[in-house]
Amino acid sequence: MLNRVTAVRRYLESTGADALLVSDINNIRYLAGFTGSSALLLLAASDGWFLTDSRYTEQARQEVHGFQIIEYSRMLEGISGCVNAQGFRRVAFEAANVTVEFHDSLARSIPECEFVPLETGIDAVRAVKDEPELAALRRVAALVSESFLKILDGIKPGVREREVAMEFEFAMRRAGIDNKAFDFIVASGERGALPHGKASDKAIRSGELVTVDFGGILDGYNSDETVTVAVGEPDNRQREIYHVVKDAHDRAIDAARPGIPCRELDAVARDYINSQGYGDYFGHGLGHGVGLEVHEKPVISPRSEGVVEEGMVFTIEPGIYIPGWGGVRIEDTVRVHRDGCEIITQVPKDLIIVE
Ligand code: ZN
Ligand code: ZN
């Protein structure tokens, strides 16, 4: 955690502010180890204060190290007490996470201090995972993939999408997962053309492809994976489209290594799908970071500015969605190492046929 704080301090230094007020609860967990749901961090060049109310003081004493713990009864008084005691005159805050209302009350209660909105840079630090994070990501991905394989038999003609989602969630929780990362997508037949088709009351039929997009949370870390299975023997078109998506997925995984611009990695899959004649049917970006949030930095899309770095964890999830026909998406979460990447989600991606 010390390295994480050091990286954010380096960033803070470049902004010229006396301190950074961290209010995003995931960022607070990332920097201070606090797993509760209400707190603030004030981070300065060599000191740091962790502010919370009486509900969380005891938990903070157990979880938070390297910060002075301050209990407040009113949040604004907690902040102003700390800022005034240190004589800070310029405090940065997380622009993406602070409401206009909160900003105005801060400015009113500490008029001698200037509050400056910042893109904190914490999301960029968080994009590169350290060893404890990687261990947590591997753990959650493995347990969730295993749970999927356990409910695979339940994907069969006559079963409703919603039932598949429920059984899966149950199996996952029984395996020790804390929660689902999002409402599972179970999209069968024509519904497969909806990239975000939540499980519905539709019954699965023989001859359909079924796309299941799922993720769990364990110890704060998320998993994200998509499997498209065939119910009954697939026809030629289903096979062809599945293989185009699978090849796009494999090519992108082969290309994922430090130094490749995110935009170029996206293009590896996109250009291939284009070359096979399906370019009009792949509308979303290739992938996104996964960590304390199921969607975080980096973004892997045609508009990405960033470059892939060693230690990043993100998804590779090409898809083809054809209105009136259906769709295929194949998603794995990968971790970039020095000369390639490791796939941390565990369900095999060769076409699975269930009956
Ligand atoms: Zn997903
Ligand atoms: Zn995803």
mmCIF file of C-alpha atoms and ligand atoms in Angstrom:
data_model
loop_
_atom_site.group_PDB
_atom_site.id
_atom_site.type_symbol
_atom_site.label_atom_id
_atom_site.label_comp_id
_atom_site.label_asym_id
_atom_site.label_seq_id
_atom_site.Cartn_x
_atom_site.Cartn_y
_atom_site.Cartn_z
ATOM 1 C CA MET A 1 0.000 0.000 0.000
ATOM 2 C CA LEU A 2 2.987 2.233 0.622
ATOM 3 C CA ASN A 3 3.915 2.081 -3.076
ATOM 4 C CA ARG A 4 0.385 3.062 -4.033
ATOM 5 C CA VAL A 5 0.457 6.079 -1.723
ATOM 6 C CA THR A 6 3.912 7.038 -2.985
ATOM 7 C CA ALA A 7 2.708 6.972 -6.595
ATOM 8 C CA VAL A 8 -0.235 9.244 -5.780
ATOM 9 C CA ARG A 9 2.027 11.598 -3.791
ATOM 10 C CA ARG A 10 4.306 11.908 -6.794
ATOM 11 C CA TYR A 11 1.301 12.970 -8.792
ATOM 12 C CA LEU A 12 0.135 15.369 -6.074
ATOM 13 C CA GLU A 13 3.546 17.026 -6.118
ATOM 14 C CA SER A 14 3.206 17.733 -9.833
ATOM 15 C CA THR A 15 -0.039 19.619 -9.219
ATOM 16 C CA GLY A 16 1.391 22.096 -6.723
ATOM 17 C CA ALA A 17 -1.453 21.535 -4.223
ATOM 18 C CA ASP A 18 -0.745 21.175 -0.474
ATOM 19 C CA ALA A 19 -2.937 18.113 -0.178
ATOM 20 C CA LEU A 20 -5.365 15.900 -2.019
ATOM 21 C CA LEU A 21 -8.845 15.192 -0.643
ATOM 22 C CA VAL A 22 -9.762 11.653 -1.715
ATOM 23 C CA SER A 23 -13.507 10.951 -1.619
ATOM 24 C CA ASP A 24 -13.963 8.022 -4.005
ATOM 25 C CA ILE A 25 -14.550 5.060 -1.698
ATOM 26 C CA ASN A 26 -12.679 2.637 -3.993
ATOM 27 C CA ASN A 27 -9.689 4.959 -4.066
ATOM 28 C CA ILE A 28 -9.814 5.146 -0.267
ATOM 29 C CA ARG A 29 -9.831 1.370 -0.071
ATOM 30 C CA TYR A 30 -6.964 1.231 -2.551
ATOM 31 C CA LEU A 31 -4.793 3.692 -0.641
ATOM 32 C CA ALA A 32 -5.726 2.961 2.969
ATOM 33 C CA GLY A 33 -7.147 -0.581 3.032
ATOM 34 C CA PHE A 34 -10.482 0.544 4.495
ATOM 35 C CA THR A 35 -13.379 -1.713 3.452
ATOM 36 C CA GLY A 36 -16.217 0.368 4.944
ATOM 37 C CA SER A 37 -18.513 2.608 2.956
ATOM 38 C CA SER A 38 -18.017 6.109 4.345
ATOM 39 C CA ALA A 39 -14.730 7.966 4.858
ATOM 40 C CA LEU A 40 -12.394 10.590 3.428
ATOM 41 C CA LEU A 41 -8.652 10.729 3.007
ATOM 42 C CA LEU A 42 -6.550 13.846 3.109
ATOM 43 C CA LEU A 43 -3.171 13.111 1.627
ATOM 44 C CA ALA A 44 -0.228 15.526 1.882
ATOM 45 C CA ALA A 45 3.416 15.239 0.849
ATOM 46 C CA SER A 46 4.528 13.439 4.000
ATOM 47 C CA ASP A 47 1.414 12.977 6.134
ATOM 48 C CA GLY A 48 -2.039 11.565 5.668
ATOM 49 C CA TRP A 49 -5.318 11.721 7.581
ATOM 50 C CA PHE A 50 -8.144 9.243 7.485
ATOM 51 C CA LEU A 51 -11.473 10.821 8.447
ATOM 52 C CA THR A 52 -14.606 8.899 9.330
ATOM 53 C CA ASP A 53 -17.557 8.937 11.719
ATOM 54 C CA SER A 54 -18.121 6.883 14.870
ATOM 55 C CA ARG A 55 -19.733 4.007 12.960
ATOM 56 C CA TYR A 56 -16.397 3.220 11.349
ATOM 57 C CA THR A 57 -13.721 4.325 13.801
ATOM 58 C CA GLU A 58 -13.177 0.861 15.247
ATOM 59 C CA GLN A 59 -13.034 -0.767 11.812
ATOM 60 C CA ALA A 60 -10.603 1.908 10.662
ATOM 61 C CA ARG A 61 -8.315 1.238 13.629
ATOM 62 C CA GLN A 62 -8.096 -2.376 12.517
ATOM 63 C CA GLU A 63 -7.789 -1.843 8.780
ATOM 64 C CA VAL A 64 -6.084 1.480 8.188
ATOM 65 C CA HIS A 65 -2.340 1.862 8.625
ATOM 66 C CA GLY A 66 -0.075 4.775 7.814
ATOM 67 C CA PHE A 67 -2.779 7.416 8.267
ATOM 68 C CA GLN A 68 -3.811 9.362 11.326
ATOM 69 C CA ILE A 69 -7.402 8.385 12.088
ATOM 70 C CA ILE A 70 -9.747 11.271 12.862
ATOM 71 C CA GLU A 71 -13.344 10.792 13.963
ATOM 72 C CA TYR A 72 -15.795 13.509 13.049
ATOM 73 C CA SER A 73 -19.435 14.048 13.924
ATOM 74 C CA ARG A 74 -19.928 16.413 10.990
ATOM 75 C CA MET A 75 -17.862 15.723 7.898
ATOM 76 C CA LEU A 76 -17.251 19.362 6.998
ATOM 77 C CA GLU A 77 -15.978 20.111 10.491
ATOM 78 C CA GLY A 78 -13.666 17.124 10.242
ATOM 79 C CA ILE A 79 -12.163 18.400 7.001
ATOM 80 C CA SER A 80 -11.906 22.034 8.040
ATOM 81 C CA GLY A 81 -10.339 21.077 11.385
ATOM 82 C CA CYS A 82 -7.658 19.115 9.582
ATOM 83 C CA VAL A 83 -7.050 21.637 6.780
ATOM 84 C CA ASN A 84 -6.849 24.571 9.201
ATOM 85 C CA ALA A 85 -4.589 22.769 11.671
ATOM 86 C CA GLN A 86 -2.116 22.083 8.867
ATOM 87 C CA GLY A 87 -2.497 25.543 7.344
ATOM 88 C CA PHE A 88 -3.241 24.160 3.876
ATOM 89 C CA ARG A 89 -4.145 26.868 1.374
ATOM 90 C CA ARG A 90 -4.616 24.829 -1.776
ATOM 91 C CA VAL A 91 -6.356 21.468 -1.648
ATOM 92 C CA ALA A 92 -7.069 19.330 -4.681
ATOM 93 C CA PHE A 93 -10.223 17.232 -4.867
ATOM 94 C CA GLU A 94 -11.428 14.458 -7.145
ATOM 95 C CA ALA A 95 -13.365 16.317 -9.820
ATOM 96 C CA ALA A 96 -15.164 13.219 -11.048
ATOM 97 C CA ASN A 97 -16.403 12.366 -7.575
ATOM 98 C CA VAL A 98 -17.377 15.624 -5.882
ATOM 99 C CA THR A 99 -20.780 17.244 -6.349
ATOM 100 C CA VAL A 100 -21.106 20.973 -6.933
ATOM 101 C CA GLU A 101 -23.010 21.084 -3.648
ATOM 102 C CA PHE A 102 -20.207 19.445 -1.656
ATOM 103 C CA HIS A 103 -17.636 21.693 -3.303
ATOM 104 C CA ASP A 104 -19.639 24.812 -2.424
ATOM 105 C CA SER A 105 -20.000 23.786 1.196
ATOM 106 C CA LEU A 106 -16.270 23.057 1.409
ATOM 107 C CA ALA A 107 -15.459 26.472 -0.051
ATOM 108 C CA ARG A 108 -17.888 28.154 2.347
ATOM 109 C CA SER A 109 -16.649 26.410 5.478
ATOM 110 C CA ILE A 110 -12.929 26.984 4.725
ATOM 111 C CA PRO A 111 -12.882 30.325 2.872
ATOM 112 C CA GLU A 112 -9.119 30.790 3.239
ATOM 113 C CA CYS A 113 -8.423 27.597 1.301
ATOM 114 C CA GLU A 114 -8.673 27.217 -2.454
ATOM 115 C CA PHE A 115 -10.188 23.923 -3.636
ATOM 116 C CA VAL A 116 -8.967 22.868 -7.057
ATOM 117 C CA PRO A 117 -10.641 20.192 -9.162
ATOM 118 C CA LEU A 118 -8.278 17.497 -10.363
ATOM 119 C CA GLU A 119 -8.268 14.393 -12.418
ATOM 120 C CA THR A 120 -6.559 12.700 -9.506
ATOM 121 C CA GLY A 121 -4.469 10.275 -11.484
ATOM 122 C CA ILE A 122 -5.383 7.571 -8.971
ATOM 123 C CA ASP A 123 -7.259 5.732 -11.711
ATOM 124 C CA ALA A 124 -4.062 5.634 -13.776
ATOM 125 C CA VAL A 125 -2.105 4.267 -10.793
ATOM 126 C CA ARG A 126 -4.853 1.713 -10.185
ATOM 127 C CA ALA A 127 -4.673 0.500 -13.806
ATOM 128 C CA VAL A 128 -1.395 -1.260 -13.009
ATOM 129 C CA LYS A 129 -2.026 -4.014 -10.461
ATOM 130 C CA ASP A 130 0.415 -4.994 -7.727
ATOM 131 C CA GLU A 131 0.902 -8.553 -6.438
ATOM 132 C CA PRO A 132 -1.795 -8.595 -3.716
ATOM 133 C CA GLU A 133 -4.295 -7.234 -6.234
ATOM 134 C CA LEU A 134 -3.298 -9.775 -8.833
ATOM 135 C CA ALA A 135 -3.740 -12.574 -6.298
ATOM 136 C CA ALA A 136 -7.237 -11.296 -5.466
ATOM 137 C CA LEU A 137 -8.143 -10.996 -9.158
ATOM 138 C CA ARG A 138 -6.935 -14.525 -9.876
ATOM 139 C CA ARG A 139 -8.893 -15.872 -6.913
ATOM 140 C CA VAL A 140 -12.208 -14.301 -7.856
ATOM 141 C CA ALA A 141 -11.841 -15.176 -11.558
ATOM 142 C CA ALA A 142 -11.028 -18.823 -10.832
ATOM 143 C CA LEU A 143 -13.943 -19.325 -8.430
ATOM 144 C CA VAL A 144 -16.454 -17.674 -10.740
ATOM 145 C CA SER A 145 -15.254 -19.594 -13.827
ATOM 146 C CA GLU A 146 -15.495 -22.821 -11.832
ATOM 147 C CA SER A 147 -19.056 -21.953 -10.813
ATOM 148 C CA PHE A 148 -19.982 -21.348 -14.447
ATOM 149 C CA LEU A 149 -18.755 -24.808 -15.429
ATOM 150 C CA LYS A 150 -20.912 -26.243 -12.643
ATOM 151 C CA ILE A 151 -24.133 -24.709 -13.997
ATOM 152 C CA LEU A 152 -23.349 -25.404 -17.677
ATOM 153 C CA ASP A 153 -25.660 -28.466 -17.653
ATOM 154 C CA GLY A 154 -28.535 -26.187 -16.709
ATOM 155 C CA ILE A 155 -28.326 -24.315 -20.030
ATOM 156 C CA LYS A 156 -30.763 -26.414 -22.051
ATOM 157 C CA PRO A 157 -33.984 -26.196 -24.053
ATOM 158 C CA GLY A 158 -36.980 -25.032 -22.027
ATOM 159 C CA VAL A 159 -34.986 -23.313 -19.272
ATOM 160 C CA ARG A 160 -35.564 -19.573 -18.925
ATOM 161 C CA GLU A 161 -32.629 -17.171 -19.153
ATOM 162 C CA ARG A 162 -33.559 -15.815 -15.748
ATOM 163 C CA GLU A 163 -33.315 -19.276 -14.183
ATOM 164 C CA VAL A 164 -29.824 -19.733 -15.604
ATOM 165 C CA ALA A 165 -28.798 -16.420 -14.056
ATOM 166 C CA MET A 166 -30.295 -17.372 -10.678
ATOM 167 C CA GLU A 167 -28.707 -20.820 -10.551
ATOM 168 C CA PHE A 168 -25.386 -19.320 -11.501
ATOM 169 C CA GLU A 169 -25.536 -16.662 -8.828
ATOM 170 C CA PHE A 170 -26.424 -19.286 -6.262
ATOM 171 C CA ALA A 171 -23.536 -21.561 -7.312
ATOM 172 C CA MET A 172 -21.129 -18.651 -7.202
ATOM 173 C CA ARG A 173 -22.145 -17.620 -3.720
ATOM 174 C CA ARG A 174 -21.947 -21.188 -2.536
ATOM 175 C CA ALA A 175 -18.362 -21.210 -3.820
ATOM 176 C CA GLY A 176 -17.597 -18.303 -1.496
ATOM 177 C CA ILE A 177 -18.026 -15.279 -3.768
ATOM 178 C CA ASP A 178 -19.254 -12.186 -1.877
ATOM 179 C CA ASN A 179 -21.557 -10.804 -4.560
ATOM 180 C CA LYS A 180 -22.189 -10.572 -8.279
ATOM 181 C CA ALA A 181 -20.269 -7.833 -10.066
ATOM 182 C CA PHE A 182 -23.302 -6.869 -12.191
ATOM 183 C CA ASP A 183 -26.613 -8.380 -13.313
ATOM 184 C CA PHE A 184 -25.619 -11.327 -15.463
ATOM 185 C CA ILE A 185 -26.315 -11.169 -19.156
ATOM 186 C CA VAL A 186 -27.990 -14.301 -20.464
ATOM 187 C CA ALA A 187 -29.024 -13.658 -24.065
ATOM 188 C CA SER A 188 -30.278 -16.553 -26.167
ATOM 189 C CA GLY A 189 -31.152 -16.753 -29.859
ATOM 190 C CA GLU A 190 -32.081 -13.386 -31.395
ATOM 191 C CA ARG A 191 -31.610 -11.703 -28.012
ATOM 192 C CA GLY A 192 -27.887 -12.341 -28.470
ATOM 193 C CA ALA A 193 -27.887 -9.302 -30.763
ATOM 194 C CA LEU A 194 -28.271 -7.134 -27.633
ATOM 195 C CA PRO A 195 -24.743 -6.652 -26.237
ATOM 196 C CA HIS A 196 -26.296 -5.950 -22.811
ATOM 197 C CA GLY A 197 -29.301 -8.252 -22.887
ATOM 198 C CA LYS A 198 -30.036 -8.942 -19.220
ATOM 199 C CA ALA A 199 -31.459 -12.363 -18.424
ATOM 200 C CA SER A 200 -35.158 -12.347 -19.370
ATOM 201 C CA ASP A 201 -38.148 -14.689 -19.114
ATOM 202 C CA LYS A 202 -37.399 -16.071 -22.557
ATOM 203 C CA ALA A 203 -36.999 -19.842 -22.656
ATOM 204 C CA ILE A 204 -33.870 -21.223 -24.320
ATOM 205 C CA ARG A 205 -34.486 -23.304 -27.450
ATOM 206 C CA SER A 206 -32.485 -25.979 -29.198
ATOM 207 C CA GLY A 207 -30.415 -24.588 -32.060
ATOM 208 C CA GLU A 208 -29.710 -21.281 -30.306
ATOM 209 C CA LEU A 209 -26.492 -19.669 -29.228
ATOM 210 C CA VAL A 210 -26.566 -18.364 -25.653
ATOM 211 C CA THR A 211 -24.251 -15.567 -24.521
ATOM 212 C CA VAL A 212 -23.586 -15.473 -20.779
ATOM 213 C CA ASP A 213 -21.624 -12.484 -19.426
ATOM 214 C CA PHE A 214 -20.839 -12.778 -15.741
ATOM 215 C CA GLY A 215 -18.644 -11.555 -12.921
ATOM 216 C CA GLY A 216 -18.244 -11.834 -9.167
ATOM 217 C CA ILE A 217 -16.729 -9.795 -6.356
ATOM 218 C CA LEU A 218 -14.440 -11.229 -3.698
ATOM 219 C CA ASP A 219 -12.482 -9.141 -1.197
ATOM 220 C CA GLY A 220 -13.439 -6.059 -3.197
ATOM 221 C CA TYR A 221 -12.040 -7.321 -6.514
ATOM 222 C CA ASN A 222 -14.142 -8.123 -9.591
ATOM 223 C CA SER A 223 -14.088 -10.709 -12.331
ATOM 224 C CA ASP A 224 -15.525 -10.327 -15.823
ATOM 225 C CA GLU A 225 -15.934 -13.092 -18.416
ATOM 226 C CA THR A 226 -18.268 -13.965 -21.300
ATOM 227 C CA VAL A 227 -18.961 -17.375 -22.776
ATOM 228 C CA THR A 228 -21.180 -18.059 -25.795
ATOM 229 C CA VAL A 229 -22.399 -21.660 -25.904
ATOM 230 C CA ALA A 230 -24.344 -23.551 -28.570
ATOM 231 C CA VAL A 231 -27.469 -25.421 -27.472
ATOM 232 C CA GLY A 232 -27.567 -28.414 -29.797
ATOM 233 C CA GLU A 233 -25.456 -28.821 -32.911
ATOM 234 C CA PRO A 234 -24.647 -25.364 -34.341
ATOM 235 C CA ASP A 235 -25.344 -24.604 -38.006
ATOM 236 C CA ASN A 236 -22.681 -23.357 -40.428
ATOM 237 C CA ARG A 237 -23.383 -19.673 -39.914
ATOM 238 C CA GLN A 238 -23.247 -20.009 -36.130
ATOM 239 C CA ARG A 239 -19.958 -21.858 -36.401
ATOM 240 C CA GLU A 240 -18.500 -19.352 -38.828
ATOM 241 C CA ILE A 241 -19.391 -16.312 -36.738
ATOM 242 C CA TYR A 242 -18.210 -17.983 -33.542
ATOM 243 C CA HIS A 243 -14.840 -18.666 -35.132
ATOM 244 C CA VAL A 244 -14.444 -15.134 -36.450
ATOM 245 C CA VAL A 245 -14.992 -13.793 -32.912
ATOM 246 C CA LYS A 246 -12.737 -16.458 -31.390
ATOM 247 C CA ASP A 247 -9.935 -15.677 -33.855
ATOM 248 C CA ALA A 248 -10.302 -11.943 -33.169
ATOM 249 C CA HIS A 249 -10.092 -12.699 -29.430
ATOM 250 C CA ASP A 250 -7.020 -14.935 -29.856
ATOM 251 C CA ARG A 251 -5.241 -12.411 -32.068
ATOM 252 C CA ALA A 252 -5.807 -9.628 -29.552
ATOM 253 C CA ILE A 253 -4.548 -11.795 -26.690
ATOM 254 C CA ASP A 254 -1.416 -12.614 -28.715
ATOM 255 C CA ALA A 255 -0.872 -8.902 -29.362
ATOM 256 C CA ALA A 256 -1.390 -7.729 -25.764
ATOM 257 C CA ARG A 257 2.014 -6.769 -24.418
ATOM 258 C CA PRO A 258 3.684 -3.715 -22.876
ATOM 259 C CA GLY A 259 4.153 -0.843 -25.304
ATOM 260 C CA ILE A 260 1.283 -1.433 -27.716
ATOM 261 C CA PRO A 261 -1.055 1.581 -27.831
ATOM 262 C CA CYS A 262 -4.518 0.609 -26.503
ATOM 263 C CA ARG A 263 -6.029 1.867 -29.750
ATOM 264 C CA GLU A 264 -3.807 -0.465 -31.792
ATOM 265 C CA LEU A 265 -4.725 -3.435 -29.628
ATOM 266 C CA ASP A 266 -8.377 -2.668 -30.291
ATOM 267 C CA ALA A 267 -7.586 -2.504 -34.008
ATOM 268 C CA VAL A 268 -6.029 -5.986 -34.020
ATOM 269 C CA ALA A 269 -9.457 -7.501 -33.273
ATOM 270 C CA ARG A 270 -11.500 -4.895 -35.145
ATOM 271 C CA ASP A 271 -9.511 -5.058 -38.384
ATOM 272 C CA TYR A 272 -9.756 -8.824 -38.392
ATOM 273 C CA ILE A 273 -13.545 -8.773 -37.886
ATOM 274 C CA ASN A 274 -13.744 -6.167 -40.674
ATOM 275 C CA SER A 275 -11.678 -8.323 -42.997
ATOM 276 C CA GLN A 276 -14.143 -11.177 -42.464
ATOM 277 C CA GLY A 277 -17.064 -8.970 -43.499
ATOM 278 C CA TYR A 278 -18.606 -8.367 -40.056
ATOM 279 C CA GLY A 279 -17.194 -4.931 -39.303
ATOM 280 C CA ASP A 280 -20.650 -3.341 -39.105
ATOM 281 C CA TYR A 281 -21.619 -5.664 -36.266
ATOM 282 C CA PHE A 282 -18.919 -4.955 -33.674
ATOM 283 C CA GLY A 283 -19.983 -1.664 -32.132
ATOM 284 C CA HIS A 284 -18.300 -1.502 -28.719
ATOM 285 C CA GLY A 285 -14.700 -1.169 -27.555
ATOM 286 C CA LEU A 286 -12.498 -4.252 -27.253
ATOM 287 C CA GLY A 287 -12.002 -4.093 -23.505
ATOM 288 C CA HIS A 288 -11.702 -2.316 -20.168
ATOM 289 C CA GLY A 289 -9.698 -2.545 -16.979
ATOM 290 C CA VAL A 290 -10.949 -4.745 -14.125
ATOM 291 C CA GLY A 291 -10.071 -4.295 -10.462
ATOM 292 C CA LEU A 292 -11.883 -2.729 -7.509
ATOM 293 C CA GLU A 293 -14.427 -1.724 -10.142
ATOM 294 C CA VAL A 294 -15.619 -3.955 -12.941
ATOM 295 C CA HIS A 295 -15.067 -1.133 -15.425
ATOM 296 C CA GLU A 296 -11.977 0.961 -14.809
ATOM 297 C CA LYS A 297 -8.850 2.139 -16.607
ATOM 298 C CA PRO A 298 -7.487 1.349 -19.106
ATOM 299 C CA VAL A 299 -10.039 1.681 -21.893
ATOM 300 C CA ILE A 300 -9.216 -0.428 -24.956
ATOM 301 C CA SER A 301 -11.140 1.196 -27.814
ATOM 302 C CA PRO A 302 -10.620 3.026 -31.126
ATOM 303 C CA ARG A 303 -10.582 6.291 -29.159
ATOM 304 C CA SER A 304 -8.092 5.232 -26.440
ATOM 305 C CA GLU A 305 -5.116 7.496 -25.825
ATOM 306 C CA GLY A 306 -3.128 5.220 -23.510
ATOM 307 C CA VAL A 307 -0.479 2.567 -23.956
ATOM 308 C CA VAL A 308 -0.584 -0.969 -22.542
ATOM 309 C CA GLU A 309 1.739 -1.356 -19.538
ATOM 310 C CA GLU A 310 3.126 -4.329 -17.678
ATOM 311 C CA GLY A 311 0.843 -5.214 -14.771
ATOM 312 C CA MET A 312 -2.369 -3.931 -16.328
ATOM 313 C CA VAL A 313 -5.421 -6.171 -16.035
ATOM 314 C CA PHE A 314 -8.143 -5.740 -18.651
ATOM 315 C CA THR A 315 -10.705 -7.613 -20.710
ATOM 316 C CA ILE A 316 -10.509 -8.700 -24.335
ATOM 317 C CA GLU A 317 -14.122 -9.010 -25.498
ATOM 318 C CA PRO A 318 -14.808 -8.853 -29.215
ATOM 319 C CA GLY A 319 -18.341 -9.573 -30.400
ATOM 320 C CA ILE A 320 -20.552 -9.743 -33.463
ATOM 321 C CA TYR A 321 -24.212 -8.752 -33.038
ATOM 322 C CA ILE A 322 -26.593 -9.177 -35.952
ATOM 323 C CA PRO A 323 -30.135 -7.856 -35.479
ATOM 324 C CA GLY A 324 -32.716 -10.538 -36.159
ATOM 325 C CA TRP A 325 -30.108 -13.301 -35.997
ATOM 326 C CA GLY A 326 -28.313 -13.100 -32.664
ATOM 327 C CA GLY A 327 -24.777 -12.635 -31.471
ATOM 328 C CA VAL A 328 -21.511 -13.987 -30.188
ATOM 329 C CA ARG A 329 -19.206 -12.417 -27.604
ATOM 330 C CA ILE A 330 -16.136 -14.028 -26.109
ATOM 331 C CA GLU A 331 -14.506 -12.304 -23.141
ATOM 332 C CA ASP A 332 -11.461 -13.081 -21.075
ATOM 333 C CA THR A 333 -9.678 -10.965 -18.507
ATOM 334 C CA VAL A 334 -5.915 -10.839 -19.001
ATOM 335 C CA ARG A 335 -2.944 -9.577 -17.042
ATOM 336 C CA VAL A 336 -0.070 -8.104 -19.019
ATOM 337 C CA HIS A 337 3.404 -9.355 -18.141
ATOM 338 C CA ARG A 338 6.813 -8.465 -19.490
ATOM 339 C CA ASP A 339 6.494 -10.168 -22.848
ATOM 340 C CA GLY A 340 2.863 -11.106 -23.310
ATOM 341 C CA CYS A 341 -0.154 -11.747 -21.160
ATOM 342 C CA GLU A 342 -1.697 -14.289 -18.836
ATOM 343 C CA ILE A 343 -5.388 -15.182 -19.099
ATOM 344 C CA ILE A 344 -6.875 -15.094 -15.615
ATOM 345 C CA THR A 345 -10.471 -16.079 -16.414
ATOM 346 C CA GLN A 346 -10.666 -19.850 -16.701
ATOM 347 C CA VAL A 347 -13.506 -21.117 -18.891
ATOM 348 C CA PRO A 348 -12.075 -22.635 -22.125
ATOM 349 C CA LYS A 349 -13.141 -20.579 -25.153
ATOM 350 C CA ASP A 350 -13.386 -23.264 -27.818
ATOM 351 C CA LEU A 351 -17.061 -23.559 -28.738
ATOM 352 C CA ILE A 352 -18.945 -25.429 -26.018
ATOM 353 C CA ILE A 353 -21.956 -27.415 -27.242
ATOM 354 C CA VAL A 354 -24.581 -28.297 -24.640
ATOM 355 C CA GLU A 355 -27.724 -30.327 -25.182
HETATM 356 ZN ZN ZN B 1 -18.380 -8.960 -19.232
HETATM 357 ZN ZN ZN B 2 -16.362 -6.631 -19.815
#
